[in-house]
XYZ file of C-alpha atoms in Angstrom:
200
model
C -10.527 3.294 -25.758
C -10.715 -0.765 -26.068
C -6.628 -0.930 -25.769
C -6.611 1.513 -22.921
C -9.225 -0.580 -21.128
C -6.990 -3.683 -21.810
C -3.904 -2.524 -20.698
C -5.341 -1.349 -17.368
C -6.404 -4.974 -16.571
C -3.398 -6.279 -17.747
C -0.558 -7.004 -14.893
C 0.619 -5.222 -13.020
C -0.974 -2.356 -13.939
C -4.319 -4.336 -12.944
C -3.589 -4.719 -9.236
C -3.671 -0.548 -9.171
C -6.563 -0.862 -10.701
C -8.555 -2.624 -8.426
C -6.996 0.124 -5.659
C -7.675 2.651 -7.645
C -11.367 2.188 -7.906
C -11.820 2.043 -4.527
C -9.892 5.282 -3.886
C -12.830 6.823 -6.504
C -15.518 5.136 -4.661
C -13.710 6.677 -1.375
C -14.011 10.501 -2.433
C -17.040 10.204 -4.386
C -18.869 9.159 -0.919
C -16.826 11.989 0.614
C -18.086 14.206 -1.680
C -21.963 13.090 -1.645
C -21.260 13.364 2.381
C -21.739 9.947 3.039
C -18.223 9.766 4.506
C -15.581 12.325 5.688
C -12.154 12.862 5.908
C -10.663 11.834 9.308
C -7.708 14.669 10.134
C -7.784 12.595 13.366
C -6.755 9.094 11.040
C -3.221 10.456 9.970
C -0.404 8.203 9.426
C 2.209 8.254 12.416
C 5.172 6.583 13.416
C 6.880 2.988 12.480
C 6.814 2.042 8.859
C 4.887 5.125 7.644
C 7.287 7.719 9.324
C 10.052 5.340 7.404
C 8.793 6.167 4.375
C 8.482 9.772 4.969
C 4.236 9.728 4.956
C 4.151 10.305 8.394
C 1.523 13.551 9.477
C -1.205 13.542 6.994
C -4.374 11.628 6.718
C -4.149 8.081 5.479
C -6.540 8.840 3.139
C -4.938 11.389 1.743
C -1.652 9.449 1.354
C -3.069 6.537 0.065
C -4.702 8.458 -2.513
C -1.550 9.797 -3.752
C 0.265 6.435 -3.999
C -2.113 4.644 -5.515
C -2.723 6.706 -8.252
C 1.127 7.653 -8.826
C 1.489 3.797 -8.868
C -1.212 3.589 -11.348
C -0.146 6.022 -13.626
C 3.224 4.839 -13.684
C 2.623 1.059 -13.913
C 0.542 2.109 -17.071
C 2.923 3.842 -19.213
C 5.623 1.076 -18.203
C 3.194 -1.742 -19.677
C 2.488 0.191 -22.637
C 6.290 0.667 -23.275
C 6.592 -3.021 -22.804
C 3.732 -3.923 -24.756
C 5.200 -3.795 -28.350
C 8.812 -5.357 -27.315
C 9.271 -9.179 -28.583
C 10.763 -10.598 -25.047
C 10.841 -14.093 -24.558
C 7.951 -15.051 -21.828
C 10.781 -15.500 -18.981
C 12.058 -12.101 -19.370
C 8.957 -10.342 -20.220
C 7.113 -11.669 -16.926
C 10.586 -10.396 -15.096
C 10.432 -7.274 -16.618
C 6.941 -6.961 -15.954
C 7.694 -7.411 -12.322
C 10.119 -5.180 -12.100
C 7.456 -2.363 -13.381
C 5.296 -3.248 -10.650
C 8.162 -2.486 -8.154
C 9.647 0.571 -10.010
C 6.014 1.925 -9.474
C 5.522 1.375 -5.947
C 9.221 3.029 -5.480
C 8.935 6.152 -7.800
C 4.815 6.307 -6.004
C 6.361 6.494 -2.629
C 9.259 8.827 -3.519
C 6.589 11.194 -4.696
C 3.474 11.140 -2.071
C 7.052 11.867 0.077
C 7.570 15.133 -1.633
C 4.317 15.920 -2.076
C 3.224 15.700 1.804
C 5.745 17.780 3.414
C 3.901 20.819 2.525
C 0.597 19.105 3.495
C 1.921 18.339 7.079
C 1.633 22.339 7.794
C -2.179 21.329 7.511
C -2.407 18.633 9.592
C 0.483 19.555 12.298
C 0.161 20.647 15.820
C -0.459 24.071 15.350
C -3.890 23.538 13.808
C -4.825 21.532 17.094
C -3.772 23.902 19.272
C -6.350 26.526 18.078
C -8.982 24.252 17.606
C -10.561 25.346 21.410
C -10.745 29.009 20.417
C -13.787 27.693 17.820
C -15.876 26.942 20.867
C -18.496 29.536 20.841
C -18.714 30.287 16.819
C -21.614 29.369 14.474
C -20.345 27.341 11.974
C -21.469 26.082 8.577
C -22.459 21.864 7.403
C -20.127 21.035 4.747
C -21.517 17.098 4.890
C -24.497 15.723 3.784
C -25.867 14.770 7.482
C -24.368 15.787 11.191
C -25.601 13.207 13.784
C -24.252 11.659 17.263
C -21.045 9.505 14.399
C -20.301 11.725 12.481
C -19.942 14.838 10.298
C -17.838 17.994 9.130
C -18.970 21.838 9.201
C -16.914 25.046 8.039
C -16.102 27.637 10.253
C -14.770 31.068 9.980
C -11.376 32.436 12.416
C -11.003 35.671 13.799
C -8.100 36.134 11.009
C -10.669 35.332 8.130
C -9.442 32.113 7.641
C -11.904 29.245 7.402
C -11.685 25.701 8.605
C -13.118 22.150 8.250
C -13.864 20.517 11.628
C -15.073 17.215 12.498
C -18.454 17.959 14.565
C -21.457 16.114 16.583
C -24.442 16.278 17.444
C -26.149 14.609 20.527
C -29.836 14.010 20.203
C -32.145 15.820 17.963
C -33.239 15.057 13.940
C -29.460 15.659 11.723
C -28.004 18.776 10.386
C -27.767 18.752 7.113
C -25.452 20.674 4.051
C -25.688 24.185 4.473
C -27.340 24.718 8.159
C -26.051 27.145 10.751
C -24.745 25.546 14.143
C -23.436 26.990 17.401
C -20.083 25.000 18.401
C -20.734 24.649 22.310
C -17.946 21.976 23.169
C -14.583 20.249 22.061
C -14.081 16.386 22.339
C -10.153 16.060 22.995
C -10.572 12.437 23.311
C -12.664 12.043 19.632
C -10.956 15.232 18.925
C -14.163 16.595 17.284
C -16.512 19.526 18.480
C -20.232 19.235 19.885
C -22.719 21.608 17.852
C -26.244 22.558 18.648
C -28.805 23.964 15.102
C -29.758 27.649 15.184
C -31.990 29.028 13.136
C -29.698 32.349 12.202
C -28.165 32.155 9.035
C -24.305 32.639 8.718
C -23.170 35.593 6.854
């Protein structure tokens, strides 16, 4: 467990590292509800639509390059670990992991979000007035006037996560029942209102 430890603050396996500890700290407070998941914050045109990442949430992609890099970075610098290379070469060599991971980390977050755009892509926001008028479900740990997230159900069965509001009023919390009254095309989020009705 020592060597692992070791090799993951060792360069340049060590700069992922970092990135990768703030991509835990990142879904851990998405998951405690003390941040969300922005569908609005995806990553569009110029350099990102280069690489092929273009139509997801940034948070999402990053996620998935970072730890690819990671990953990758490690088993190079274990490979290279045991091989006598003169200082020179091994630093080279050593660079040249850190830039085979950032390649083979992009090539795959670009496979692996093509089928994620169909998530993320128009057609999702086009439907997204017909949930005016449904009770819908908290999914985070507060709903207030910046933020929050709630689950709600489509006339096909299908459920949803939406990014919701709520103006005035003490917060919703996990698990309360809300009526959706309003869409925010501008913050493209919906205004909800507490009931006191559970959702079945």
């Amino acid at each position: 467990m020592g060597e692992f430890v070791a090799t993951t603050l060792r360069f340049p396996v060590v700069l992922f590292t970092f990135l990768l500890l703030v991509v835990i700290l990142y879904w851990l407070f998405v998951a405690l509800g003390a941040s969300e998941v922005d569908t609005a914050d995806t990553f569009d045109g110029g350099v990102a639509d280069g690489f092929g990442l273009g139509g997801v949430p940034a948070g999402i992609a990053f996620t998935l390059v970072i730890v690819v890099a990671w990953f990758v970075a490690l088993v190079g610098t274990v490979l290279l670990a045991d091989v006598g290379f003169p200082s020179p070469l091994r630093i080279a060599l050593l660079i040249g992991v850190l830039l085979a991971a950032l390649l083979i980390a992009l090539l795959v977050t670009r496979i692996v979000v093509v089928p994620l755009r169909r998530m993320f892509g128009d057609e999702a926001v086009a439907s997204r007035i017909d949930f005016v008028g449904r009770l819908c479900v908290v999914r985070t740990g507060v709903v207030d006037e910046t933020f929050g997230q709630a689950e709600v159900t489509a006339d096909d069965g299908s459920s949803a996560i939406i990014q919701v509001r709520r103006a005035g009023g003490p917060a919703l919390r996990t698990g309360d029942t809300a009526f959706i009254y309003d869409y925010d095309p501008a913050g493209e989020f919906f205004w909800i209102s507490a009931v006191d009705v559970p959702l079945s």
